[in-house]
XYZ file of C-alpha atoms in Angstrom:
300
model
C 0.056 -0.210 0.141
C 1.480 3.252 -1.096
C 2.356 6.022 1.304
C -0.370 9.107 0.692
C 2.817 11.792 -0.198
C 1.189 14.148 1.802
C 3.356 17.608 2.785
C 4.026 18.053 6.290
C 4.828 21.718 5.149
C 0.948 22.825 5.017
C 1.841 26.928 4.529
C 5.016 28.153 3.953
C 5.463 32.026 4.669
C 9.281 33.265 3.924
C 10.984 31.355 7.009
C 7.774 30.720 8.698
C 6.222 27.153 7.751
C 2.643 26.142 9.173
C 3.086 22.183 9.674
C 0.264 19.608 10.119
C 2.538 18.293 13.040
C 2.034 21.992 15.328
C -1.759 21.955 13.490
C -1.911 18.648 15.675
C -1.014 19.435 18.819
C -3.296 23.327 18.498
C -5.801 20.736 17.433
C -5.888 18.188 20.263
C -5.144 21.326 23.156
C -8.613 23.300 21.913
C -10.769 20.443 20.976
C -9.793 19.341 24.693
C -10.650 22.748 26.271
C -13.846 22.242 24.549
C -14.722 19.263 25.702
C -13.060 19.722 29.727
C -15.389 22.754 29.691
C -18.712 20.513 28.908
C -18.165 17.815 31.683
C -17.373 21.424 33.953
C -20.826 21.845 33.298
C -22.617 18.824 34.141
C -21.849 19.638 37.848
C -24.367 15.795 38.706
C -21.268 13.944 36.954
C -19.132 14.926 40.153
C -21.386 15.215 43.083
C -22.441 11.481 45.082
C -26.430 11.442 44.945
C -28.068 13.300 47.554
C -24.749 14.285 49.133
C -25.716 18.141 48.078
C -23.512 20.358 46.526
C -19.992 19.154 45.463
C -17.524 21.483 45.024
C -15.853 21.175 41.611
C -12.321 20.562 40.524
C -12.012 23.930 39.350
C -13.866 26.479 38.060
C -13.840 27.751 33.879
C -11.700 30.899 34.460
C -9.450 28.862 36.879
C -9.909 25.787 33.560
C -8.833 29.004 30.895
C -5.596 29.609 32.979
C -4.427 26.342 34.063
C -5.107 25.405 29.759
C -1.541 28.067 29.616
C 0.519 25.974 32.432
C -0.544 22.383 30.837
C 0.557 23.607 27.406
C 3.742 24.882 28.567
C 4.175 21.360 30.637
C 3.289 18.715 27.117
C 5.915 20.925 25.270
C 8.381 20.888 27.625
C 7.793 18.044 28.960
C 7.698 16.412 25.384
C 10.171 17.553 24.048
C 12.916 17.361 27.361
C 11.750 13.544 27.570
C 12.253 12.530 23.948
C 15.576 13.925 24.370
C 16.715 12.424 27.711
C 14.666 9.161 27.002
C 15.619 8.509 22.882
C 18.148 11.242 22.071
C 20.774 12.358 24.905
C 23.227 13.093 22.752
C 21.177 16.141 21.295
C 22.002 17.709 24.335
C 25.967 17.409 22.621
C 25.542 19.078 19.796
C 28.199 22.169 19.315
C 26.742 25.894 19.335
C 28.077 25.573 15.271
C 25.592 23.337 14.760
C 22.659 24.491 16.626
C 19.145 25.059 14.231
C 18.546 27.894 13.026
C 14.740 29.258 14.377
C 13.636 31.477 11.607
C 16.716 31.001 9.398
C 18.677 33.606 11.932
C 18.111 32.423 15.831
C 20.151 30.008 17.477
C 18.069 27.398 19.016
C 19.574 24.282 20.784
C 19.158 20.754 19.191
C 17.052 19.532 22.151
C 14.577 22.602 22.040
C 14.020 22.242 17.946
C 10.663 21.539 18.471
C 9.762 22.350 15.282
C 12.181 19.618 14.305
C 9.805 16.630 15.400
C 10.493 14.437 17.936
C 8.925 14.386 21.167
C 7.999 11.767 24.232
C 4.513 11.794 25.710
C 6.292 10.100 28.562
C 7.755 13.128 28.953
C 4.511 14.729 28.436
C 3.301 13.884 30.895
C 5.499 13.841 33.327
C 5.633 18.171 32.312
C 1.444 18.224 32.682
C 1.505 16.119 36.099
C 4.677 18.820 37.213
C 2.315 21.837 36.022
C -0.646 20.494 37.317
C 0.796 20.080 40.956
C 2.326 23.443 40.752
C -0.782 25.447 39.550
C -2.718 23.712 42.753
C -0.288 24.625 44.886
C -0.425 28.533 43.355
C -4.013 28.467 43.930
C -5.085 26.005 46.793
C -6.809 23.107 44.684
C -6.337 19.177 44.857
C -4.109 18.285 42.127
C -5.586 15.140 41.870
C -9.399 16.232 41.021
C -7.177 18.660 38.056
C -5.172 15.472 37.305
C -9.068 13.412 36.951
C -10.904 16.496 34.595
C -7.612 16.304 32.318
C -7.484 12.590 31.894
C -10.921 12.614 30.715
C -9.334 14.993 27.411
C -5.872 13.280 27.030
C -7.263 10.777 24.338
C -9.222 13.277 22.280
C -5.147 15.044 22.068
C -3.454 11.131 21.572
C -5.000 10.782 18.756
C -4.797 14.586 16.643
C -0.894 13.728 17.941
C -0.302 10.087 16.308
C -2.513 11.088 13.081
C -0.001 13.466 12.299
C 3.089 10.858 12.685
C 1.513 9.852 10.624
C 2.111 12.356 7.912
C 5.160 13.320 9.346
C 5.962 9.759 8.548
C 7.107 8.544 11.785
C 7.458 6.380 14.438
C 6.427 4.097 12.102
C 5.655 0.139 12.486
C 7.582 -3.033 11.735
C 7.861 -4.794 8.674
C 4.845 -6.901 7.552
C 3.309 -8.306 4.617
C -0.636 -7.249 5.659
C -2.826 -5.943 3.506
C -3.122 -2.741 5.276
C 0.792 -2.620 5.458
C 2.464 0.864 4.023
C 5.807 1.414 2.585
C 7.043 4.175 4.213
C 9.014 7.049 2.459
C 12.564 7.985 4.775
C 12.541 11.234 4.374
C 10.755 14.360 3.266
C 13.513 16.842 0.965
C 12.353 20.192 2.151
C 14.223 21.596 -1.342
C 12.549 18.919 -3.646
C 8.828 19.163 -1.742
C 9.283 15.909 -2.659
C 9.535 12.193 -0.338
C 12.511 10.535 -1.023
C 12.136 6.552 -0.496
C 14.891 4.094 0.661
C 15.404 1.324 -2.056
C 14.875 -0.701 0.195
C 11.920 0.470 1.932
C 9.568 -2.616 2.793
C 5.613 -2.639 3.972
C 5.330 -1.724 7.224
C 2.515 -1.648 9.979
C 1.113 1.563 10.265
C 1.272 1.471 13.428
C 0.626 5.381 14.657
C -2.816 4.567 13.450
C -3.108 1.921 15.592
C -2.163 3.708 18.240
C -4.584 6.657 17.032
C -6.677 4.079 17.366
C -5.842 2.631 20.776
C -4.907 5.024 22.671
C -7.086 8.140 21.215
C -10.797 6.380 19.760
C -11.168 3.599 22.151
C -9.490 5.047 25.417
C -11.250 8.424 25.114
C -14.780 6.439 24.526
C -13.983 3.880 27.953
C -13.247 7.236 30.289
C -16.543 8.818 28.084
C -18.850 5.585 29.464
C -16.673 6.154 33.130
C -17.683 8.965 33.247
C -20.938 9.583 32.412
C -22.701 5.810 32.894
C -20.192 4.820 36.067
C -19.881 8.557 37.463
C -16.388 8.052 38.329
C -15.900 11.728 38.866
C -17.291 11.181 42.224
C -14.317 9.150 43.182
C -11.094 11.277 43.204
C -8.380 9.660 41.304
C -10.548 7.294 39.143
C -10.046 8.602 35.943
C -6.650 9.095 35.917
C -5.935 5.139 36.884
C -8.097 4.605 33.850
C -6.361 6.933 31.897
C -2.776 5.669 32.616
C -3.828 1.527 33.144
C -5.479 2.395 29.855
C -2.897 4.023 27.812
C 0.159 2.011 29.356
C -1.474 -1.065 27.850
C -2.809 0.418 24.459
C 1.074 0.987 24.204
C 2.503 -2.167 25.408
C 0.897 -3.400 22.832
C 1.002 -1.450 20.072
C 4.576 -1.373 20.870
C 4.982 -5.221 19.327
C 3.363 -3.855 16.418
C 5.802 -1.035 16.012
C 10.057 -0.262 14.973
C 11.497 -0.561 18.151
C 13.590 2.219 19.058
C 17.433 2.395 19.031
C 17.305 2.371 22.543
C 16.566 -1.095 24.385
C 16.446 -2.904 27.826
C 19.340 -5.435 27.138
C 19.840 -9.991 28.992
C 16.721 -11.763 30.114
C 14.125 -8.847 29.357
C 15.796 -7.723 25.846
C 12.504 -7.875 24.073
C 10.946 -5.128 25.651
C 11.290 -1.993 24.481
C 11.976 1.702 25.824
C 8.098 2.591 24.990
C 7.448 -0.453 26.946
C 9.832 -0.097 30.050
C 8.417 3.602 30.481
C 4.555 2.285 29.904
C 4.900 -0.443 32.795
C 4.510 1.838 35.325
C 1.588 3.826 34.141
C 0.339 0.656 34.041
C 0.875 -0.379 37.561
C 0.547 3.180 39.229
C -3.122 2.763 37.093
C -3.341 -0.226 38.532
C -2.946 1.282 42.289
C -5.155 4.078 42.265
C -8.334 2.083 40.918
C -6.957 0.471 44.671
C -6.969 3.248 46.205
C -10.489 4.416 44.945
C -11.864 0.481 45.660
C -10.518 0.996 49.212
C -11.831 4.327 49.770
C -15.339 3.521 48.722
C -15.624 0.570 50.732
C -14.423 2.575 53.559
C -17.437 5.008 53.155
C -19.827 1.929 52.871
């Protein structure tokens, strides 16, 4: 199956390039923001039956403020996570080889997000840090805010994985399934064409697998848990579902995704870096589920 030759640059205005990858982040943040506003407008989702008017985790105005902090956490955490987890050599690039923003402003490669390379696990850490900072600053419950953002996270993941497919990056392992895609090796900015390796082989479109599992299916699970099971009434439940759900989805997809350069050796040599980073998420998600269950039993 041929790869649809989509130019990763949607529009060029002189030295300024508008990329699909950046638009995916913007779309994910805006769509998630809209969904969170809708959740805050439904206080019955947050208040146990007969318990009176329960407090929402934050107000609409506070949500508008925390979005800024979370966006910074996603971008900085995602990029630094990519560098530390996958490409630490970028930290050693000499000044003379730094990228030029807008053609003249030197920027270290470790921060050159327009070149691609973001880590979800790093972004998750960035979001957690920014959420705790905001909650402490305004004396709010960080777990309640975390539950809120967990509900919308799959929206951003969906758009991000579609952008990975458009960029022809993070593709899957070689395969002969009917829907396997022959991905190009890289994009030549001068000619505006994708360059294919002579030995390019069909591969799993693992980006689309992730968009389906981490995005659509995980969002559906959380939507059902929030609107039917009312899990937002139990602090930490939505966080647990998201962490375990993402970790499990990512662990499964890693069997189809081309492994990263850095792998763990020894008796666990089959585990990729993505798998190893996802295992703690599954464990932490299950811990949240156990903690919520124990609190429900104590309250009964």
